mmCIF file of C-alpha atoms and ligand atoms in Angstrom:
data_model
loop_
_atom_site.group_PDB
_atom_site.id
_atom_site.type_symbol
_atom_site.label_atom_id
_atom_site.label_comp_id
_atom_site.label_asym_id
_atom_site.label_seq_id
_atom_site.Cartn_x
_atom_site.Cartn_y
_atom_site.Cartn_z
ATOM 1 C CA MET A 1 37.426 43.104 -50.069
ATOM 2 C CA THR A 2 38.983 40.013 -48.884
ATOM 3 C CA GLY A 3 38.497 37.348 -46.307
ATOM 4 C CA ASN A 4 40.242 34.518 -44.648
ATOM 5 C CA ILE A 5 38.999 31.330 -45.727
ATOM 6 C CA LEU A 6 40.230 28.323 -43.974
ATOM 7 C CA ASN A 7 39.099 25.635 -45.831
ATOM 8 C CA ILE A 8 36.190 24.658 -48.773
ATOM 9 C CA GLN A 9 34.489 21.345 -48.602
ATOM 10 C CA HIS A 10 32.542 20.249 -51.447
ATOM 11 C CA TYR A 11 29.865 17.403 -51.119
ATOM 12 C CA ALA A 12 28.977 17.661 -47.825
ATOM 13 C CA VAL A 13 25.487 16.352 -46.454
ATOM 14 C CA HIS A 14 25.133 16.777 -42.587
ATOM 15 C CA ASP A 15 25.246 20.920 -42.557
ATOM 16 C CA GLY A 16 21.841 21.677 -44.185
ATOM 17 C CA PRO A 17 19.605 20.249 -46.767
ATOM 18 C CA GLY A 18 20.930 18.708 -49.697
ATOM 19 C CA ILE A 19 24.190 18.655 -51.170
ATOM 20 C CA ARG A 20 26.331 21.616 -49.929
ATOM 21 C CA THR A 21 29.644 23.790 -50.145
ATOM 22 C CA LEU A 22 30.944 24.492 -46.978
ATOM 23 C CA VAL A 23 33.053 27.605 -46.655
ATOM 24 C CA PHE A 24 34.861 27.460 -43.311
ATOM 25 C CA PHE A 25 35.848 30.842 -41.968
ATOM 26 C CA LYS A 26 38.852 31.780 -40.151
ATOM 27 C CA GLY A 27 38.911 33.299 -37.015
ATOM 28 C CA CYS A 28 36.456 32.781 -33.935
ATOM 29 C CA PRO A 29 35.581 34.783 -31.077
ATOM 30 C CA LEU A 30 34.781 31.779 -28.364
ATOM 31 C CA ARG A 31 37.459 29.210 -27.492
ATOM 32 C CA CYS A 32 35.128 25.840 -26.908
ATOM 33 C CA ALA A 33 37.621 23.653 -25.180
ATOM 34 C CA TRP A 34 36.066 20.489 -27.459
ATOM 35 C CA CYS A 35 36.819 22.146 -30.841
ATOM 36 C CA CYS A 36 37.288 20.276 -33.661
ATOM 37 C CA ASN A 37 38.766 22.915 -36.004
ATOM 38 C CA PRO A 38 41.138 24.056 -33.453
ATOM 39 C CA GLU A 39 42.984 25.945 -36.549
ATOM 40 C CA SER A 40 39.805 27.898 -37.304
ATOM 41 C CA GLN A 41 39.991 29.912 -33.765
ATOM 42 C CA GLN A 42 43.044 32.353 -34.766
ATOM 43 C CA PHE A 43 41.819 35.257 -37.317
ATOM 44 C CA ARG A 44 45.081 35.042 -39.422
ATOM 45 C CA SER A 45 46.605 32.404 -41.434
ATOM 46 C CA GLN A 46 48.575 29.858 -39.186
ATOM 47 C CA LEU A 47 51.772 27.388 -39.823
ATOM 48 C CA ARG A 48 50.779 23.756 -39.726
ATOM 49 C CA TYR A 49 53.519 21.064 -39.518
ATOM 50 C CA ILE A 50 52.824 17.582 -40.031
ATOM 51 C CA PRO A 51 55.331 15.425 -38.695
ATOM 52 C CA TYR A 52 54.964 12.095 -40.039
ATOM 53 C CA ARG A 53 55.801 14.182 -43.466
ATOM 54 C CA CYS A 54 58.866 15.438 -42.312
ATOM 55 C CA LYS A 55 62.115 14.084 -43.826
ATOM 56 C CA ALA A 56 63.619 15.503 -40.952
ATOM 57 C CA CYS A 57 66.185 17.336 -43.602
ATOM 58 C CA LEU A 58 66.304 20.609 -42.018
ATOM 59 C CA GLU A 59 66.540 22.076 -45.759
ATOM 60 C CA CYS A 60 63.794 24.636 -43.806
ATOM 61 C CA ALA A 61 65.754 25.794 -40.928
ATOM 62 C CA PRO A 62 68.098 28.110 -42.513
ATOM 63 C CA PHE A 63 65.614 29.983 -44.072
ATOM 64 C CA CYS A 64 63.902 30.452 -40.110
ATOM 65 C CA PRO A 65 64.630 34.191 -39.089
ATOM 66 C CA TYR A 66 64.311 32.924 -35.472
ATOM 67 C CA GLY A 67 66.075 29.825 -35.624
ATOM 68 C CA SER A 68 62.610 27.871 -35.078
ATOM 69 C CA VAL A 69 63.637 24.769 -36.372
ATOM 70 C CA THR A 70 66.078 22.600 -34.662
ATOM 71 C CA SER A 71 67.291 18.764 -34.522
ATOM 72 C CA GLU A 72 68.238 16.620 -31.960
ATOM 73 C CA ASN A 73 69.136 13.029 -32.255
ATOM 74 C CA GLY A 74 67.617 13.342 -35.787
ATOM 75 C CA ILE A 75 64.514 14.342 -34.520
ATOM 76 C CA ILE A 76 63.264 17.712 -35.757
ATOM 77 C CA LYS A 77 62.241 20.320 -32.856
ATOM 78 C CA ARG A 78 59.714 23.177 -34.066
ATOM 79 C CA SER A 79 58.996 25.899 -31.637
ATOM 80 C CA PHE A 80 55.506 27.573 -33.277
ATOM 81 C CA THR A 81 56.776 30.695 -30.752
ATOM 82 C CA HIS A 82 57.065 33.110 -33.208
ATOM 83 C CA CYS A 83 55.331 31.538 -36.117
ATOM 84 C CA TYR A 84 51.725 33.454 -35.639
ATOM 85 C CA SER A 85 53.286 36.604 -35.891
ATOM 86 C CA CYS A 86 56.063 35.599 -38.871
ATOM 87 C CA GLU A 87 55.001 37.170 -41.833
ATOM 88 C CA THR A 88 56.287 35.453 -44.721
ATOM 89 C CA LYS A 89 56.722 31.700 -43.478
ATOM 90 C CA PRO A 90 59.632 31.253 -45.895
ATOM 91 C CA CYS A 91 60.013 27.464 -44.304
ATOM 92 C CA ILE A 92 56.650 26.682 -46.284
ATOM 93 C CA ASP A 93 58.424 27.436 -49.510
ATOM 94 C CA HIS A 94 61.717 25.251 -48.546
ATOM 95 C CA CYS A 95 59.979 21.968 -47.685
ATOM 96 C CA MET A 96 59.865 19.750 -50.670
ATOM 97 C CA ALA A 97 57.858 17.171 -48.381
ATOM 98 C CA ASP A 98 54.895 19.301 -48.026
ATOM 99 C CA ALA A 99 55.301 18.920 -44.258
ATOM 100 C CA VAL A 100 54.254 22.610 -43.735
ATOM 101 C CA SER A 101 51.686 24.548 -44.858
ATOM 102 C CA LEU A 102 49.266 27.458 -44.418
ATOM 103 C CA SER A 103 46.290 27.333 -42.585
ATOM 104 C CA GLY A 104 43.802 29.745 -43.971
ATOM 105 C CA ARG A 105 44.061 32.216 -46.992
ATOM 106 C CA GLU A 106 42.481 35.185 -48.624
ATOM 107 C CA TYR A 107 39.699 34.933 -50.971
ATOM 108 C CA THR A 108 38.009 38.067 -52.818
ATOM 109 C CA VAL A 109 34.186 37.475 -53.232
ATOM 110 C CA GLU A 110 34.476 36.573 -56.766
ATOM 111 C CA GLU A 111 36.818 33.978 -56.318
ATOM 112 C CA LEU A 112 34.964 32.505 -53.699
ATOM 113 C CA THR A 113 31.758 32.816 -55.343
ATOM 114 C CA ARG A 114 33.648 31.062 -58.227
ATOM 115 C CA LYS A 115 33.928 28.026 -55.976
ATOM 116 C CA VAL A 116 30.927 28.205 -54.654
ATOM 117 C CA ALA A 117 28.993 27.969 -57.902
ATOM 118 C CA ALA A 118 31.104 25.258 -59.494
ATOM 119 C CA ASP A 119 29.042 22.708 -57.589
ATOM 120 C CA ILE A 120 25.202 24.618 -58.963
ATOM 121 C CA ASP A 121 23.704 21.848 -60.454
ATOM 122 C CA PHE A 122 24.599 19.781 -57.689
ATOM 123 C CA TYR A 123 22.543 22.000 -55.240
ATOM 124 C CA ARG A 124 19.722 22.584 -57.885
ATOM 125 C CA ASN A 125 19.417 18.590 -58.492
ATOM 126 C CA SER A 126 19.421 17.959 -54.616
ATOM 127 C CA GLY A 127 18.235 21.285 -53.037
ATOM 128 C CA GLY A 128 21.433 22.096 -51.704
ATOM 129 C CA GLY A 129 23.585 25.154 -51.458
ATOM 130 C CA VAL A 130 26.465 26.928 -49.579
ATOM 131 C CA THR A 131 26.909 26.720 -45.960
ATOM 132 C CA PHE A 132 29.027 29.117 -44.342
ATOM 133 C CA SER A 133 31.034 27.710 -41.251
ATOM 134 C CA GLY A 134 33.866 28.094 -39.497
ATOM 135 C CA GLY A 135 35.286 29.679 -37.072
ATOM 136 C CA GLU A 136 32.603 32.133 -37.250
ATOM 137 C CA PRO A 137 31.245 33.486 -40.099
ATOM 138 C CA PHE A 138 29.981 36.797 -38.257
ATOM 139 C CA ALA A 139 33.611 37.597 -37.186
ATOM 140 C CA GLN A 140 34.206 38.409 -40.587
ATOM 141 C CA ALA A 141 30.656 40.309 -41.046
ATOM 142 C CA GLU A 142 31.307 42.345 -44.548
ATOM 143 C CA PHE A 143 32.729 39.351 -46.369
ATOM 144 C CA LEU A 144 29.758 36.999 -45.195
ATOM 145 C CA ILE A 145 27.313 39.356 -45.924
ATOM 146 C CA ALA A 146 28.887 40.105 -49.418
ATOM 147 C CA MET A 147 29.414 36.199 -50.042
ATOM 148 C CA LEU A 148 25.746 36.099 -48.955
ATOM 149 C CA GLN A 149 24.587 38.671 -51.597
ATOM 150 C CA SER A 150 26.417 37.433 -54.218
ATOM 151 C CA CYS A 151 25.299 33.823 -53.644
ATOM 152 C CA LYS A 152 21.357 34.546 -53.595
ATOM 153 C CA ALA A 153 22.416 36.280 -56.775
ATOM 154 C CA LEU A 154 22.958 33.152 -58.458
ATOM 155 C CA GLY A 155 19.700 31.570 -57.029
ATOM 156 C CA ILE A 156 21.837 29.633 -54.308
ATOM 157 C CA HIS A 157 20.571 28.061 -51.039
ATOM 158 C CA THR A 158 22.632 29.763 -48.040
ATOM 159 C CA ALA A 159 22.951 28.346 -44.534
ATOM 160 C CA ILE A 160 24.983 29.938 -41.975
ATOM 161 C CA GLU A 161 26.749 28.165 -38.861
ATOM 162 C CA THR A 162 26.971 30.627 -36.240
ATOM 163 C CA CYS A 163 28.255 30.236 -32.611
ATOM 164 C CA GLY A 164 26.025 33.032 -31.667
ATOM 165 C CA TRP A 165 28.436 35.731 -31.194
ATOM 166 C CA ALA A 166 27.668 38.603 -33.463
ATOM 167 C CA GLY A 167 26.663 41.890 -33.578
ATOM 168 C CA ARG A 168 22.692 42.772 -33.884
ATOM 169 C CA ASN A 169 22.859 44.910 -36.728
ATOM 170 C CA ASP A 170 25.163 41.929 -38.658
ATOM 171 C CA LEU A 171 22.374 40.051 -38.034
ATOM 172 C CA ARG A 172 19.685 42.022 -39.091
ATOM 173 C CA ARG A 173 21.437 42.568 -42.631
ATOM 174 C CA ALA A 174 22.478 38.872 -42.934
ATOM 175 C CA MET A 175 18.640 38.034 -42.776
ATOM 176 C CA PRO A 176 17.390 38.704 -46.096
ATOM 177 C CA PHE A 177 19.805 36.700 -47.433
ATOM 178 C CA THR A 178 20.129 33.738 -45.387
ATOM 179 C CA ASP A 179 17.557 30.561 -45.986
ATOM 180 C CA LEU A 180 18.880 28.780 -42.877
ATOM 181 C CA PHE A 181 20.523 29.602 -39.391
ATOM 182 C CA LEU A 182 22.498 26.403 -38.179
ATOM 183 C CA PHE A 183 22.904 28.252 -34.380
ATOM 184 C CA ASP A 184 24.660 26.519 -31.890
ATOM 185 C CA LEU A 185 24.010 26.144 -28.463
ATOM 186 C CA LYS A 186 26.554 24.757 -25.931
ATOM 187 C CA LEU A 187 26.021 25.626 -22.186
ATOM 188 C CA ILE A 188 23.235 27.133 -20.895
ATOM 189 C CA ASP A 189 24.673 27.964 -17.569
ATOM 190 C CA PRO A 190 26.285 30.935 -17.182
ATOM 191 C CA GLU A 191 29.753 29.804 -15.244
ATOM 192 C CA GLU A 192 29.956 26.823 -17.448
ATOM 193 C CA HIS A 193 29.297 28.674 -20.330
ATOM 194 C CA TYR A 194 32.262 31.243 -19.673
ATOM 195 C CA GLU A 195 34.412 28.371 -18.363
ATOM 196 C CA TYR A 196 34.410 26.118 -21.396
ATOM 197 C CA THR A 197 34.406 28.917 -24.142
ATOM 198 C CA GLY A 198 35.857 32.392 -22.942
ATOM 199 C CA LYS A 199 32.487 34.190 -23.549
ATOM 200 C CA PRO A 200 28.832 34.674 -21.609
ATOM 201 C CA VAL A 201 25.911 33.264 -22.496
ATOM 202 C CA GLN A 202 23.516 35.864 -22.399
ATOM 203 C CA PRO A 203 24.520 37.631 -25.482
ATOM 204 C CA ILE A 204 24.094 34.518 -27.988
ATOM 205 C CA LEU A 205 20.571 33.738 -25.743
ATOM 206 C CA ASP A 206 19.666 37.290 -26.719
ATOM 207 C CA ASN A 207 20.781 37.129 -30.369
ATOM 208 C CA LEU A 208 18.769 33.516 -30.724
ATOM 209 C CA GLU A 209 15.551 35.202 -29.531
ATOM 210 C CA PHE A 210 15.883 38.225 -32.302
ATOM 211 C CA LEU A 211 16.542 35.724 -34.658
ATOM 212 C CA THR A 212 13.518 33.696 -33.734
ATOM 213 C CA ARG A 213 11.444 37.090 -33.148
ATOM 214 C CA GLU A 214 12.432 38.163 -36.600
ATOM 215 C CA GLY A 215 11.121 34.987 -38.516
ATOM 216 C CA ALA A 216 14.296 33.399 -39.053
ATOM 217 C CA ASN A 217 14.622 29.671 -40.061
ATOM 218 C CA ILE A 218 16.700 28.022 -37.280
ATOM 219 C CA VAL A 219 18.093 24.708 -36.273
ATOM 220 C CA ILE A 220 19.361 24.597 -33.154
ATOM 221 C CA ARG A 221 23.491 22.751 -33.126
ATOM 222 C CA PHE A 222 24.318 21.015 -29.915
ATOM 223 C CA PRO A 223 27.936 19.379 -29.360
ATOM 224 C CA LEU A 224 27.302 16.802 -26.976
ATOM 225 C CA VAL A 225 30.898 16.506 -24.656
ATOM 226 C CA PRO A 226 30.681 13.560 -22.307
ATOM 227 C CA GLY A 227 30.810 15.029 -18.731
ATOM 228 C CA ILE A 228 30.354 18.637 -20.007
ATOM 229 C CA THR A 229 27.674 19.659 -22.228
ATOM 230 C CA ASN A 230 25.904 16.097 -22.072
ATOM 231 C CA THR A 231 24.734 16.681 -18.485
ATOM 232 C CA GLN A 232 20.680 16.303 -17.466
ATOM 233 C CA SER A 233 20.881 19.705 -16.486
ATOM 234 C CA ASN A 234 22.270 21.021 -19.487
ATOM 235 C CA LEU A 235 20.016 18.771 -21.721
ATOM 236 C CA SER A 236 16.975 19.912 -19.645
ATOM 237 C CA ALA A 237 18.328 23.840 -20.223
ATOM 238 C CA ILE A 238 18.484 23.460 -24.310
ATOM 239 C CA ALA A 239 15.244 22.124 -24.410
ATOM 240 C CA ALA A 240 13.697 24.820 -22.154
ATOM 241 C CA VAL A 241 15.411 27.304 -24.421
ATOM 242 C CA MET A 242 13.954 25.881 -27.750
ATOM 243 C CA GLN A 243 10.663 25.837 -26.032
ATOM 244 C CA SER A 244 10.678 29.505 -24.829
ATOM 245 C CA ASN A 245 11.858 30.325 -28.499
ATOM 246 C CA LYS A 246 9.302 27.996 -30.074
ATOM 247 C CA LEU A 247 12.144 26.267 -31.877
ATOM 248 C CA LYS A 248 11.593 22.278 -33.090
ATOM 249 C CA HIS A 249 14.554 21.044 -34.882
ATOM 250 C CA ILE A 250 17.468 20.015 -32.920
ATOM 251 C CA VAL A 251 20.920 18.661 -34.071
ATOM 252 C CA LEU A 252 23.287 16.576 -32.148
ATOM 253 C CA GLU A 253 26.903 16.382 -33.021
ATOM 254 C CA PRO A 254 28.588 13.606 -30.597
ATOM 255 C CA TYR A 255 32.354 14.449 -29.570
ATOM 256 C CA HIS A 256 34.925 13.201 -31.342
ATOM 257 C CA THR A 257 38.626 13.073 -31.539
ATOM 258 C CA LEU A 258 39.069 13.270 -35.382
ATOM 259 C CA GLY A 259 40.549 17.024 -35.385
ATOM 260 C CA SER A 260 42.899 16.395 -32.524
ATOM 261 C CA ASP A 261 45.987 16.055 -34.362
ATOM 262 C CA LYS A 262 45.192 19.294 -35.604
ATOM 263 C CA TYR A 263 46.534 20.742 -32.009
ATOM 264 C CA GLY A 264 49.843 19.633 -31.879
ATOM 265 C CA GLU A 265 50.071 20.519 -35.968
ATOM 266 C CA HIS A 266 49.627 24.083 -35.570
ATOM 267 C CA GLY A 267 51.673 24.305 -32.219
ATOM 268 C CA LEU A 268 48.357 24.522 -29.808
ATOM 269 C CA SER A 269 47.574 22.769 -26.671
ATOM 270 C CA ASN A 270 44.353 20.404 -26.197
ATOM 271 C CA SER A 271 43.162 20.643 -22.914
ATOM 272 C CA LEU A 272 40.797 18.021 -23.407
ATOM 273 C CA ALA A 273 43.675 15.614 -24.887
ATOM 274 C CA ALA A 274 42.725 12.625 -23.087
ATOM 275 C CA LEU A 275 38.353 12.736 -23.298
ATOM 276 C CA GLU A 276 37.394 9.479 -25.443
ATOM 277 C CA PRO A 277 34.648 10.251 -27.864
ATOM 278 C CA MET A 278 30.730 10.002 -27.253
ATOM 279 C CA SER A 279 29.349 6.827 -27.380
ATOM 280 C CA PRO A 280 26.615 6.445 -30.061
ATOM 281 C CA ALA A 281 24.666 4.656 -27.366
ATOM 282 C CA VAL A 282 24.646 7.877 -24.886
ATOM 283 C CA ALA A 283 24.200 10.253 -28.302
ATOM 284 C CA GLU A 284 20.988 7.934 -28.443
ATOM 285 C CA GLU A 285 20.276 8.533 -24.812
ATOM 286 C CA ALA A 286 20.243 12.489 -25.582
ATOM 287 C CA ARG A 287 18.132 12.010 -28.761
ATOM 288 C CA LEU A 288 15.413 9.987 -26.816
ATOM 289 C CA PHE A 289 15.398 12.533 -24.244
ATOM 290 C CA PHE A 290 14.765 15.471 -27.070
ATOM 291 C CA ALA A 291 12.201 13.569 -29.123
ATOM 292 C CA GLY A 292 10.439 12.528 -25.824
ATOM 293 C CA LEU A 293 9.668 16.106 -25.343
ATOM 294 C CA GLY A 294 8.156 16.328 -28.562
ATOM 295 C CA LEU A 295 11.351 17.936 -30.608
ATOM 296 C CA ASP A 296 12.561 16.931 -34.112
ATOM 297 C CA CYS A 297 15.989 15.541 -32.948
ATOM 298 C CA GLU A 298 18.614 13.565 -35.411
ATOM 299 C CA VAL A 299 22.213 12.492 -34.658
ATOM 300 C CA ILE A 300 25.283 13.436 -36.900
HETATM 301 S S1 SF4 B 1 56.379 30.330 -40.021
HETATM 302 FE FE1 SF4 B 1 58.129 31.317 -39.694
HETATM 303 S S2 SF4 B 1 59.078 31.359 -37.225
HETATM 304 FE FE2 SF4 B 1 57.590 29.864 -38.278
HETATM 305 S S3 SF4 B 1 59.422 27.942 -38.487
HETATM 306 FE FE3 SF4 B 1 58.188 28.832 -40.276
HETATM 307 S S4 SF4 B 1 60.164 30.785 -41.054
HETATM 308 FE FE4 SF4 B 1 59.925 29.661 -38.706
HETATM 309 S S1 SF4 B 2 61.957 21.470 -44.768
HETATM 310 FE FE1 SF4 B 2 60.577 20.078 -44.786
HETATM 311 S S2 SF4 B 2 61.159 17.915 -44.356
HETATM 312 FE FE2 SF4 B 2 63.018 18.899 -44.342
HETATM 313 S S3 SF4 B 2 62.886 19.149 -41.909
HETATM 314 FE FE3 SF4 B 2 62.066 21.096 -42.951
HETATM 315 S S4 SF4 B 2 59.829 20.370 -42.276
HETATM 316 FE FE4 SF4 B 2 60.657 18.395 -42.595
#
């Protein structure tokens, strides 16, 4: 069995306790407008083109079966229309400048477990472990559960960051091997949730209730997006969902633009390109609101 993995990040400290390895799964059923990892949304591996590395030498152009690389006045023009379905992506092998690469690659359970276990001493000394994120880990449920089992067999603390869009049976199967769920809530109003993520909110809320009822260890993660999720009505609705599920811990993730270049580099459009990052002062106001309700709230 293999899983498509976008990235493995070592020595992370914000996604669960202690020092952690983050494993980003490729593919997500949601399309959040503010996504800072847009290259994690599609399920297959994707071409990434980094313009500032490109020498405009056109060495790659003759190898593209679709004529997707051309030049105009010495400036490279690249169309991504055929890249997603182009199986072999020969342009990558013919670029000496490292301007083109593949986002996402297949790993076996054994191979990925070896990568995670390489940091086992750091986990033991810091109370850390592995966090499966994405994308949406449950969108590759069989691979996720196999990884959870294999990490648990080595005594590694396991966390899953999930958007909550998961099959009930998959949640049930994952639970015995999952020490912590980092459960994302974004918008509670059904119409707003559908507008900004492309999916209904109710199945997500139902899954949160299910995990709570079954006694899972849950921390809520909430992206603070100016004017979209950071409205008083949404903050109140998030708090109400937490209170009805008797959840105490929420982590706020202020909107930033660090991932914005990745939209263009993968031929994707960014509907929030003009949106400014969330100011620390406004994030602090949100933190005070949740803390004032007796919730354990931190900003990362
Ligand atoms: S990925 Fe395929 S279609 Fe896209 S530029 Fe490279 S060779 Fe052409
Ligand atoms: S081979 Fe690399 S450096 Fe040359 S034009 Fe193609 S992407 Fe740019």
